[in-house]
GROMACS .gro file of C-alpha atoms in nm:
model
  426
    1MET     CA    1  -2.462  12.317  -4.655
    2GLU     CA    2  -2.260  12.373  -4.971
    3LEU     CA    3  -2.340  12.152  -5.267
    4GLY     CA    4  -2.033  11.954  -5.370
    5SER     CA    5  -1.939  11.852  -5.722
    6LEU     CA    6  -2.029  11.488  -5.651
    7ASP     CA    7  -2.376  11.595  -5.534
    8VAL     CA    8  -2.426  11.803  -5.848
    9TRP     CA    9  -2.321  11.512  -6.067
   10MET     CA   10  -2.558  11.275  -5.887
   11LEU     CA   11  -2.846  11.520  -5.936
   12VAL     CA   12  -2.769  11.536  -6.308
   13ALA     CA   13  -2.731  11.158  -6.326
   14SER     CA   14  -3.066  11.111  -6.149
   15ALA     CA   15  -3.236  11.326  -6.412
   16LEU     CA   16  -3.068  11.124  -6.688
   17VAL     CA   17  -3.185  10.795  -6.538
   18LEU     CA   18  -3.538  10.926  -6.492
   19LEU     CA   19  -3.541  11.018  -6.862
   20MET     CA   20  -3.474  10.652  -6.941
   21THR     CA   21  -3.828  10.554  -6.844
   22PRO     CA   22  -3.998  10.784  -7.099
   23GLY     CA   23  -3.732  10.655  -7.340
   24LEU     CA   24  -3.841  10.302  -7.259
   25ALA     CA   25  -4.202  10.408  -7.318
   26PHE     CA   26  -4.111  10.518  -7.672
   27PHE     CA   27  -3.905  10.200  -7.724
   28TYR     CA   28  -4.187   9.971  -7.614
   29GLY     CA   29  -4.458  10.185  -7.773
   30GLY     CA   30  -4.286  10.167  -8.110
   31LEU     CA   31  -4.227   9.792  -8.082
   32SER     CA   32  -4.589   9.716  -7.999
   33GLN     CA   33  -4.890   9.698  -8.228
   34ALA     CA   34  -5.052  10.030  -8.312
   35LYS     CA   35  -5.363   9.930  -8.117
   36SER     CA   36  -5.152   9.867  -7.803
   37ALA     CA   37  -4.907  10.159  -7.820
   38ILE     CA   38  -5.076  10.383  -7.563
   39ASN     CA   39  -5.113  10.096  -7.318
   40MET     CA   40  -4.744  10.007  -7.344
   41MET     CA   41  -4.638  10.366  -7.287
   42MET     CA   42  -4.883  10.408  -7.001
   43MET     CA   43  -4.742  10.105  -6.821
   44SER     CA   44  -4.405  10.280  -6.804
   45PHE     CA   45  -4.555  10.608  -6.687
   46ALA     CA   46  -4.767  10.427  -6.427
   47ALA     CA   47  -4.449  10.270  -6.291
   48MET     CA   48  -4.296  10.617  -6.258
   49GLY     CA   49  -4.583  10.736  -6.042
   50LEU     CA   50  -4.640  10.429  -5.828
   51VAL     CA   51  -4.276  10.338  -5.763
   52ALA     CA   52  -4.176  10.695  -5.675
   53VAL     CA   53  -4.442  10.707  -5.403
   54VAL     CA   54  -4.357  10.361  -5.269
   55TRP     CA   55  -3.987  10.446  -5.265
   56ALA     CA   56  -4.042  10.760  -5.060
   57LEU     CA   57  -4.274  10.596  -4.809
   58TRP     CA   58  -4.099  10.266  -4.737
   59GLY     CA   59  -3.908  10.135  -5.041
   60SER     CA   60  -3.588  10.329  -4.979
   61ALA     CA   61  -3.572  10.204  -4.621
   62ILE     CA   62  -3.626   9.843  -4.730
   63ALA     CA   63  -3.350   9.876  -4.990
   64GLY     CA   64  -3.101  10.053  -4.765
   65GLY     CA   65  -3.212  10.060  -4.402
   66GLU     CA   66  -3.095   9.873  -4.094
   67SER     CA   67  -3.043   9.508  -4.185
   68ILE     CA   68  -3.300   9.245  -4.093
   69GLY     CA   69  -3.126   8.912  -4.139
   70GLY     CA   70  -2.935   9.039  -4.442
   71LEU     CA   71  -3.254   9.006  -4.648
   72PHE     CA   72  -3.398   9.358  -4.637
   73GLY     CA   73  -3.376   9.684  -4.450
   74ASN     CA   74  -3.612   9.782  -4.171
   75PRO     CA   75  -3.885  10.001  -4.329
   76ALA     CA   76  -3.943  10.172  -3.995
   77THR     CA   77  -3.593  10.322  -3.991
   78ASP     CA   78  -3.679  10.591  -4.245
   79PHE     CA   79  -4.051  10.572  -4.322
   80GLY     CA   80  -4.153  10.868  -4.534
   81LEU     CA   81  -3.787  10.983  -4.541
   82TYR     CA   82  -3.835  11.160  -4.207
   83SER     CA   83  -3.505  11.041  -4.060
   84THR     CA   84  -3.308  11.143  -4.367
   85LEU     CA   85  -3.477  11.483  -4.382
   86ASN     CA   86  -3.409  11.555  -4.014
   87GLU     CA   87  -3.061  11.404  -3.977
   88ALA     CA   88  -2.888  11.415  -4.316
   89PRO     CA   89  -3.087  11.602  -4.581
   90GLU     CA   90  -2.801  11.566  -4.829
   91GLY     CA   91  -2.889  11.197  -4.831
   92LEU     CA   92  -3.205  11.280  -5.024
   93ILE     CA   93  -2.993  11.309  -5.338
   94GLY     CA   94  -2.887  10.946  -5.313
   95ILE     CA   95  -3.241  10.840  -5.230
   96GLY     CA   96  -3.371  11.016  -5.540
   97PHE     CA   97  -3.104  10.845  -5.747
   98GLY     CA   98  -3.211  10.509  -5.609
   99ALA     CA   99  -3.574  10.582  -5.691
  100THR     CA  100  -3.496  10.617  -6.060
  101PHE     CA  101  -3.340  10.269  -6.061
  102ALA     CA  102  -3.646  10.116  -5.899
  103ILE     CA  103  -3.871  10.291  -6.152
  104ILE     CA  104  -3.691  10.173  -6.465
  105THR     CA  105  -3.652   9.818  -6.332
  106THR     CA  106  -4.025   9.783  -6.277
  107ALA     CA  107  -4.116   9.944  -6.609
  108LEU     CA  108  -3.891   9.701  -6.798
  109ILE     CA  109  -4.111   9.407  -6.702
  110SER     CA  110  -4.412   9.537  -6.892
  111GLY     CA  111  -4.265   9.456  -7.233
  112ALA     CA  112  -4.313   9.083  -7.180
  113ILE     CA  113  -4.691   9.111  -7.138
  114ALA     CA  114  -4.778   9.356  -7.414
  115ASP     CA  115  -5.121   9.332  -7.580
  116ARG     CA  116  -5.285   9.119  -7.310
  117ALA     CA  117  -5.246   9.254  -6.954
  118LYS     CA  118  -5.515   9.445  -6.767
  119PHE     CA  119  -5.394   9.792  -6.676
  120SER     CA  120  -5.571   9.767  -6.339
  121ALA     CA  121  -5.382   9.446  -6.261
  122TRP     CA  122  -5.055   9.616  -6.356
  123MET     CA  123  -5.136   9.901  -6.118
  124VAL     CA  124  -5.177   9.647  -5.837
  125PHE     CA  125  -4.870   9.444  -5.934
  126VAL     CA  126  -4.624   9.735  -5.948
  127PRO     CA  127  -4.624   9.855  -5.584
  128ILE     CA  128  -4.637   9.501  -5.447
  129TRP     CA  129  -4.355   9.378  -5.669
  130VAL     CA  130  -4.121   9.670  -5.607
  131THR     CA  131  -4.179   9.632  -5.231
  132LEU     CA  132  -4.136   9.256  -5.205
  133VAL     CA  133  -3.890   9.180  -5.484
  134TYR     CA  134  -3.686   9.477  -5.607
  135CYS     CA  135  -3.621   9.648  -5.274
  136PRO     CA  136  -3.511   9.332  -5.085
  137LEU     CA  137  -3.286   9.223  -5.372
  138ALA     CA  138  -3.130   9.569  -5.389
  139PHE     CA  139  -3.056   9.540  -5.017
  140MET     CA  140  -2.909   9.190  -5.052
  141VAL     CA  141  -2.663   9.310  -5.318
  142TRP     CA  142  -2.594   9.674  -5.228
  143GLY     CA  143  -2.717   9.722  -4.870
  144ASP     CA  144  -2.499   9.743  -4.561
  145GLY     CA  145  -2.485   9.382  -4.436
  146GLY     CA  146  -2.688   9.252  -4.730
  147LEU     CA  147  -2.689   8.878  -4.786
  148LEU     CA  148  -2.469   8.886  -5.098
  149GLY     CA  149  -2.249   9.178  -4.996
  150GLU     CA  150  -1.977   9.250  -4.743
  151GLY     CA  151  -2.091   9.142  -4.397
  152GLY     CA  152  -2.366   8.920  -4.536
  153ALA     CA  153  -2.379   8.547  -4.476
  154VAL     CA  154  -2.334   8.447  -4.840
  155GLY     CA  155  -2.098   8.733  -4.922
  156ASP     CA  156  -1.865   8.642  -4.637
  157ALA     CA  157  -1.878   8.272  -4.725
  158VAL     CA  158  -1.808   8.286  -5.099
  159GLY     CA  159  -1.705   8.647  -5.157
  160GLU     CA  160  -1.928   8.948  -5.207
  161ALA     CA  161  -2.109   8.987  -5.536
  162VAL     CA  162  -1.976   9.249  -5.777
  163ASP     CA  163  -2.259   9.440  -5.945
  164TYR     CA  164  -2.169   9.802  -6.001
  165ALA     CA  165  -2.493   9.934  -6.152
  166GLY     CA  166  -2.749   9.657  -6.169
  167GLY     CA  167  -2.679   9.345  -6.373
  168LEU     CA  168  -2.837   9.142  -6.092
  169VAL     CA  169  -3.061   9.396  -5.923
  170VAL     CA  170  -3.204   9.562  -6.233
  171HIS     CA  171  -3.171   9.351  -6.546
  172MET     CA  172  -3.169   8.991  -6.430
  173CYS     CA  173  -3.441   9.075  -6.180
  174ALA     CA  174  -3.662   9.246  -6.441
  175GLY     CA  175  -3.595   8.978  -6.702
  176LEU     CA  176  -3.684   8.694  -6.467
  177ALA     CA  177  -3.999   8.870  -6.347
  178ALA     CA  178  -4.093   8.927  -6.711
  179LEU     CA  179  -4.052   8.556  -6.783
  180VAL     CA  180  -4.274   8.461  -6.490
  181LEU     CA  181  -4.550   8.701  -6.599
  182ALA     CA  182  -4.528   8.584  -6.960
  183LEU     CA  183  -4.574   8.224  -6.849
  184ILE     CA  184  -4.862   8.301  -6.614
  185LEU     CA  185  -5.054   8.519  -6.860
  186GLY     CA  186  -4.991   8.282  -7.149
  187LYS     CA  187  -4.939   8.354  -7.515
  188ARG     CA  188  -5.109   8.614  -7.728
  189ARG     CA  189  -5.377   8.491  -7.965
  190ASN     CA  190  -5.229   8.318  -8.269
  191PHE     CA  191  -4.875   8.354  -8.135
  192THR     CA  192  -4.627   8.193  -8.375
  193GLU     CA  193  -4.294   8.292  -8.525
  194ARG     CA  194  -4.461   8.332  -8.863
  195SER     CA  195  -4.731   8.564  -8.725
  196SER     CA  196  -4.494   8.772  -8.511
  197HIS     CA  197  -4.566   9.136  -8.586
  198ARG     CA  198  -4.314   9.398  -8.687
  199PRO     CA  199  -4.278   9.719  -8.484
  200HIS     CA  200  -4.558   9.953  -8.582
  201ASN     CA  201  -4.335  10.262  -8.546
  202THR     CA  202  -3.964  10.201  -8.601
  203PRO     CA  203  -3.868  10.569  -8.555
  204PHE     CA  204  -4.019  10.549  -8.205
  205VAL     CA  205  -3.800  10.244  -8.138
  206LEU     CA  206  -3.487  10.431  -8.247
  207LEU     CA  207  -3.587  10.738  -8.047
  208GLY     CA  208  -3.640  10.521  -7.740
  209ALA     CA  209  -3.305  10.345  -7.786
  210SER     CA  210  -3.133  10.683  -7.821
  211LEU     CA  211  -3.288  10.816  -7.500
  212LEU     CA  212  -3.197  10.494  -7.320
  213TRP     CA  213  -2.834  10.514  -7.432
  214PHE     CA  214  -2.816  10.882  -7.336
  215GLY     CA  215  -2.965  10.817  -6.992
  216TRP     CA  216  -2.744  10.514  -6.937
  217PHE     CA  217  -2.439  10.736  -6.892
  218GLY     CA  218  -2.607  10.860  -6.574
  219PHE     CA  219  -2.732  10.512  -6.489
  220ASN     CA  220  -2.384  10.361  -6.490
  221GLY     CA  221  -2.185  10.666  -6.388
  222GLY     CA  222  -2.406  10.828  -6.126
  223ALA     CA  223  -2.231  10.672  -5.828
  224ALA     CA  224  -1.878  10.741  -5.952
  225ALA     CA  225  -1.685  10.930  -5.684
  226GLU     CA  226  -1.365  11.001  -5.878
  227ALA     CA  227  -1.295  11.155  -6.217
  228GLY     CA  228  -1.090  10.857  -6.335
  229GLU     CA  229  -1.363  10.612  -6.244
  230ALA     CA  230  -1.629  10.827  -6.409
  231GLY     CA  231  -1.420  10.850  -6.726
  232LEU     CA  232  -1.375  10.474  -6.745
  233ILE     CA  233  -1.747  10.417  -6.692
  234TRP     CA  234  -1.835  10.670  -6.963
  235VAL     CA  235  -1.602  10.512  -7.217
  236ASN     CA  236  -1.719  10.158  -7.136
  237THR     CA  237  -2.083  10.268  -7.163
  238LEU     CA  238  -2.002  10.396  -7.511
  239LEU     CA  239  -1.799  10.098  -7.630
  240ALA     CA  240  -2.006   9.799  -7.518
  241PRO     CA  241  -2.332   9.897  -7.694
  242ALA     CA  242  -2.135  10.012  -7.997
  243ALA     CA  243  -1.974   9.669  -8.026
  244ALA     CA  244  -2.306   9.494  -7.966
  245LEU     CA  245  -2.475   9.701  -8.237
  246VAL     CA  246  -2.208   9.610  -8.493
  247VAL     CA  247  -2.209   9.240  -8.406
  248TRP     CA  248  -2.590   9.221  -8.414
  249LEU     CA  249  -2.600   9.371  -8.764
  250ILE     CA  250  -2.317   9.145  -8.885
  251THR     CA  251  -2.497   8.842  -8.745
  252GLN     CA  252  -2.813   8.940  -8.930
  253ARG     CA  253  -2.615   8.967  -9.253
  254VAL     CA  254  -2.432   8.635  -9.203
  255ARG     CA  255  -2.765   8.462  -9.144
  256GLY     CA  256  -2.905   8.595  -9.469
  257GLU     CA  257  -3.112   8.877  -9.323
  258LYS     CA  258  -3.103   9.248  -9.395
  259PRO     CA  259  -2.940   9.471  -9.130
  260THR     CA  260  -3.240   9.635  -8.968
  261ALA     CA  261  -3.309   9.938  -8.751
  262LEU     CA  262  -3.473   9.703  -8.501
  263GLY     CA  263  -3.152   9.499  -8.493
  264ALA     CA  264  -2.946   9.811  -8.431
  265ALA     CA  265  -3.172   9.921  -8.146
  266SER     CA  266  -3.176   9.573  -7.993
  267GLY     CA  267  -2.797   9.550  -8.014
  268ILE     CA  268  -2.761   9.884  -7.838
  269VAL     CA  269  -2.983   9.769  -7.551
  270ALA     CA  270  -2.806   9.432  -7.525
  271GLY     CA  271  -2.466   9.600  -7.496
  272LEU     CA  272  -2.588   9.855  -7.244
  273VAL     CA  273  -2.738   9.585  -7.025
  274ALA     CA  274  -2.430   9.364  -7.041
  275ILE     CA  275  -2.186   9.638  -6.941
  276THR     CA  276  -2.404   9.761  -6.653
  277PRO     CA  277  -2.264   9.535  -6.378
  278ALA     CA  278  -1.908   9.555  -6.512
  279CYS     CA  279  -1.882   9.919  -6.623
  280ALA     CA  280  -1.632  10.019  -6.351
  281HIS     CA  281  -1.453   9.684  -6.325
  282VAL     CA  282  -1.323   9.610  -6.677
  283ASP     CA  283  -1.095   9.799  -6.913
  284PRO     CA  284  -1.215   9.935  -7.250
  285VAL     CA  285  -1.106   9.623  -7.438
  286GLY     CA  286  -1.302   9.417  -7.188
  287ALA     CA  287  -1.605   9.637  -7.250
  288ILE     CA  288  -1.579   9.576  -7.625
  289ILE     CA  289  -1.558   9.201  -7.567
  290ILE     CA  290  -1.857   9.203  -7.332
  291GLY     CA  291  -2.059   9.411  -7.575
  292ALA     CA  292  -1.969   9.205  -7.881
  293ILE     CA  293  -2.059   8.876  -7.715
  294SER     CA  294  -2.384   9.022  -7.582
  295GLY     CA  295  -2.483   9.127  -7.934
  296PHE     CA  296  -2.437   8.772  -8.060
  297ILE     CA  297  -2.594   8.577  -7.774
  298CYS     CA  298  -2.891   8.812  -7.741
  299TYR     CA  299  -2.957   8.787  -8.114
  300LEU     CA  300  -2.985   8.411  -8.064
  301ALA     CA  301  -3.175   8.441  -7.737
  302VAL     CA  302  -3.465   8.649  -7.868
  303GLY     CA  303  -3.560   8.363  -8.100
  304LEU     CA  304  -3.571   8.103  -7.824
  305LYS     CA  305  -3.922   8.206  -7.718
  306TYR     CA  306  -4.060   8.042  -8.031
  307LYS     CA  307  -3.869   7.719  -7.972
  308LEU     CA  308  -3.944   7.707  -7.598
  309GLY     CA  309  -4.305   7.819  -7.636
  310PHE     CA  310  -4.329   8.129  -7.417
  311ASP     CA  311  -4.451   8.467  -7.538
  312ASP     CA  312  -4.210   8.737  -7.426
  313THR     CA  313  -4.367   8.998  -7.651
  314LEU     CA  314  -4.094   9.262  -7.665
  315ASP     CA  315  -3.794   9.041  -7.575
  316VAL     CA  316  -3.737   9.149  -7.217
  317VAL     CA  317  -3.603   8.804  -7.131
  318GLY     CA  318  -3.383   8.775  -7.439
  319LEU     CA  319  -3.228   9.117  -7.386
  320HIS     CA  320  -3.232   9.198  -7.016
  321PHE     CA  321  -3.207   8.858  -6.847
  322VAL     CA  322  -2.958   8.711  -7.093
  323ALA     CA  323  -2.738   9.020  -7.123
  324GLY     CA  324  -2.759   9.089  -6.749
  325LEU     CA  325  -2.654   8.731  -6.677
  326TRP     CA  326  -2.366   8.747  -6.924
  327GLY     CA  327  -2.241   9.082  -6.795
  328THR     CA  328  -2.249   8.961  -6.435
  329VAL     CA  329  -2.060   8.641  -6.513
  330ALA     CA  330  -1.817   8.824  -6.743
  331ILE     CA  331  -1.676   9.007  -6.441
  332GLY     CA  332  -1.546   8.669  -6.328
  333LEU     CA  333  -1.353   8.646  -6.654
  334LEU     CA  334  -1.252   9.003  -6.738
  335GLY     CA  335  -1.257   9.189  -6.407
  336ARG     CA  336  -0.933   9.362  -6.310
  337ALA     CA  337  -0.823   9.356  -5.947
  338GLU     CA  338  -0.726   9.723  -5.940
  339LEU     CA  339  -1.076   9.809  -6.062
  340ILE     CA  340  -1.260   9.589  -5.812
  341ASP     CA  341  -1.114   9.568  -5.462
  342GLY     CA  342  -0.740   9.540  -5.521
  343GLU     CA  343  -0.745   9.167  -5.451
  344ARG     CA  344  -0.994   8.973  -5.660
  345ALA     CA  345  -0.955   8.950  -6.037
  346GLY     CA  346  -1.121   8.764  -6.321
  347LEU     CA  347  -0.995   8.435  -6.457
  348PHE     CA  348  -0.825   8.595  -6.758
  349TYR     CA  349  -0.627   8.825  -6.527
  350GLY     CA  350  -0.490   8.550  -6.303
  351GLY     CA  351  -0.763   8.561  -6.043
  352GLY     CA  352  -0.864   8.196  -6.062
  353LEU     CA  353  -1.224   8.090  -6.010
  354GLY     CA  354  -1.290   8.271  -5.682
  355LEU     CA  355  -1.457   8.578  -5.830
  356MET     CA  356  -1.645   8.368  -6.082
  357GLY     CA  357  -1.779   8.157  -5.796
  358SER     CA  358  -1.906   8.466  -5.615
  359GLN     CA  359  -2.083   8.584  -5.929
  360VAL     CA  360  -2.244   8.248  -6.002
  361VAL     CA  361  -2.377   8.216  -5.647
  362ALA     CA  362  -2.522   8.567  -5.669
  363VAL     CA  363  -2.688   8.478  -5.999
  364LEU     CA  364  -2.847   8.168  -5.845
  365VAL     CA  365  -2.976   8.357  -5.541
  366THR     CA  366  -3.119   8.628  -5.766
  367LEU     CA  367  -3.285   8.370  -5.989
  368VAL     CA  368  -3.452   8.172  -5.711
  369PHE     CA  369  -3.564   8.473  -5.508
  370THR     CA  370  -3.703   8.668  -5.805
  371VAL     CA  371  -3.884   8.377  -5.967
  372VAL     CA  372  -4.046   8.250  -5.648
  373MET     CA  373  -4.156   8.590  -5.518
  374THR     CA  374  -4.281   8.714  -5.855
  375ALA     CA  375  -4.476   8.393  -5.912
  376ILE     CA  376  -4.649   8.425  -5.575
  377ILE     CA  377  -4.748   8.787  -5.643
  378ALA     CA  378  -4.860   8.727  -6.001
  379TYR     CA  379  -5.060   8.414  -5.922
  380ALA     CA  380  -5.236   8.592  -5.637
  381ILE     CA  381  -5.339   8.880  -5.864
  382HIS     CA  382  -5.436   8.647  -6.149
  383ALA     CA  383  -5.652   8.436  -5.918
  384THR     CA  384  -5.835   8.734  -5.768
  385ILE     CA  385  -5.887   9.028  -6.004
  386GLY     CA  386  -5.744   8.857  -6.312
  387PHE     CA  387  -5.430   8.969  -6.495
  388ARG     CA  388  -5.530   8.908  -6.857
  389VAL     CA  389  -5.785   9.081  -7.078
  390THR     CA  390  -6.045   8.880  -7.267
  391SER     CA  391  -5.989   8.745  -7.615
  392ASP     CA  392  -6.232   8.998  -7.761
  393VAL     CA  393  -6.046   9.288  -7.600
  394GLU     CA  394  -5.717   9.159  -7.734
  395THR     CA  395  -5.863   9.143  -8.083
  396VAL     CA  396  -6.009   9.494  -8.078
  397GLY     CA  397  -5.706   9.646  -7.911
  398ILE     CA  398  -5.610   9.713  -7.554
  399ASP     CA  399  -5.578  10.089  -7.603
  400ARG     CA  400  -5.947  10.127  -7.670
  401SER     CA  401  -6.064   9.889  -7.396
  402GLU     CA  402  -5.827   9.990  -7.117
  403HIS     CA  403  -5.782  10.362  -7.184
  404ASP     CA  404  -6.058  10.466  -7.426
  405GLU     CA  405  -5.792  10.624  -7.644
  406ASP     CA  406  -5.624  10.558  -7.976
  407ALA     CA  407  -5.263  10.625  -8.065
  408TYR     CA  408  -5.354  10.745  -8.412
  409ILE     CA  409  -5.663  10.885  -8.581
  410PHE     CA  410  -5.646  10.885  -8.960
  411GLU     CA  411  -5.858  11.122  -9.166
  412THR     CA  412  -5.986  10.977  -9.492
  413VAL     CA  413  -6.053  11.172  -9.810
  414ASN     CA  414  -6.426  11.198  -9.738
  415GLY     CA  415  -6.361  11.330  -9.387
  416ALA     CA  416  -6.434  11.009  -9.198
  417SER     CA  417  -6.196  10.907  -8.921
  418LYS     CA  418  -6.043  10.570  -8.850
  419THR     CA  419  -5.832  10.477  -8.550
  420SER     CA  420  -5.513  10.277  -8.508
  421ALA     CA  421  -5.732   9.984  -8.404
  422GLY     CA  422  -5.898   9.993  -8.745
  423ALA     CA  423  -6.237  10.098  -8.612
  424PRO     CA  424  -6.437  10.409  -8.702
  425ARG     CA  425  -6.388  10.689  -8.450
  426GLU     CA  426  -6.709  10.783  -8.277
   0.00000   0.00000   0.00000
């Protein structure tokens, strides 16, 4: 079999998307406290290992196999990828691409529970969650006969959901799961707006944001089958985060703050998330509008945790849920018919409320399914092995207690060593 140009591009895109998870590890590691940096990075790497294995054994089949009631694929249709290997080995490229999406989605959740989650509980949560939440939702939106897609009960009734690269499946899903875990685990000790810590390593945050932006060109563009479509996706993936970055910094200035590196990085992520579902369905001006609005609303959203009283440590809800929701709904406003299906268009392009209705229904289904299923899984783990570390462990630092490692060891003038947790190194 000769490797076609589309296959080559998808292989490259898969590598780019896989790189996003180490990028996320740097992003989260830099945002966290120094005494939690290793734990935050390890949660992303653990997701890479666990989700990849689950995806190969049964996850891919659940996300894309023969439909069972429009809710999920039959895991027996391609268990262990045997059917694909024997019947259509070229399909392994697409399966690998899908695995990278499942990995990054799961890793995103960890930012909401920084400083206080048991690593062992995370290792149990990851394979269960990706099996029972991510894979079924991916099937409902993208699978053949999925509930929200063409041939699905809801899709046929109100119109199929439009989600090119994961506003629903990746970002809303991860953001909602993060909110559920943050509520179940509770707040960090002494959590207040006044005591909120600054990133311990801002260069790590910028490095992580850079790797995420770089990988996102593969994330959004990996499934593009035509040069024109790929070009539009690339440009939109450049413009939306650029606009969000600028608006975030302007908003900081207008509100009397200094424009910060953290604000720039957060704006980039907000814009990337918002354009994800719409990257192939809006024109460049639409991408700028989506990005600019995401920069403003996400700036406001990240502060809501203090007013509403939940501890989303690294703003997974404020960035991924809010921007994913906005980007999904924005298709109903700014989507162009010639870039969707030739028939449906957004409200601003004369399409009426039909497309918006499809998007809102898909949002509601995603919200209910993700929240209920994640709550069941998290409560079960919390009630059995426990999901949260003790107060003493949280004080000393989760790196030392969960991994017996320290992110930094500082040598003093007299030769003694101190760790990032502030304790002498034995």
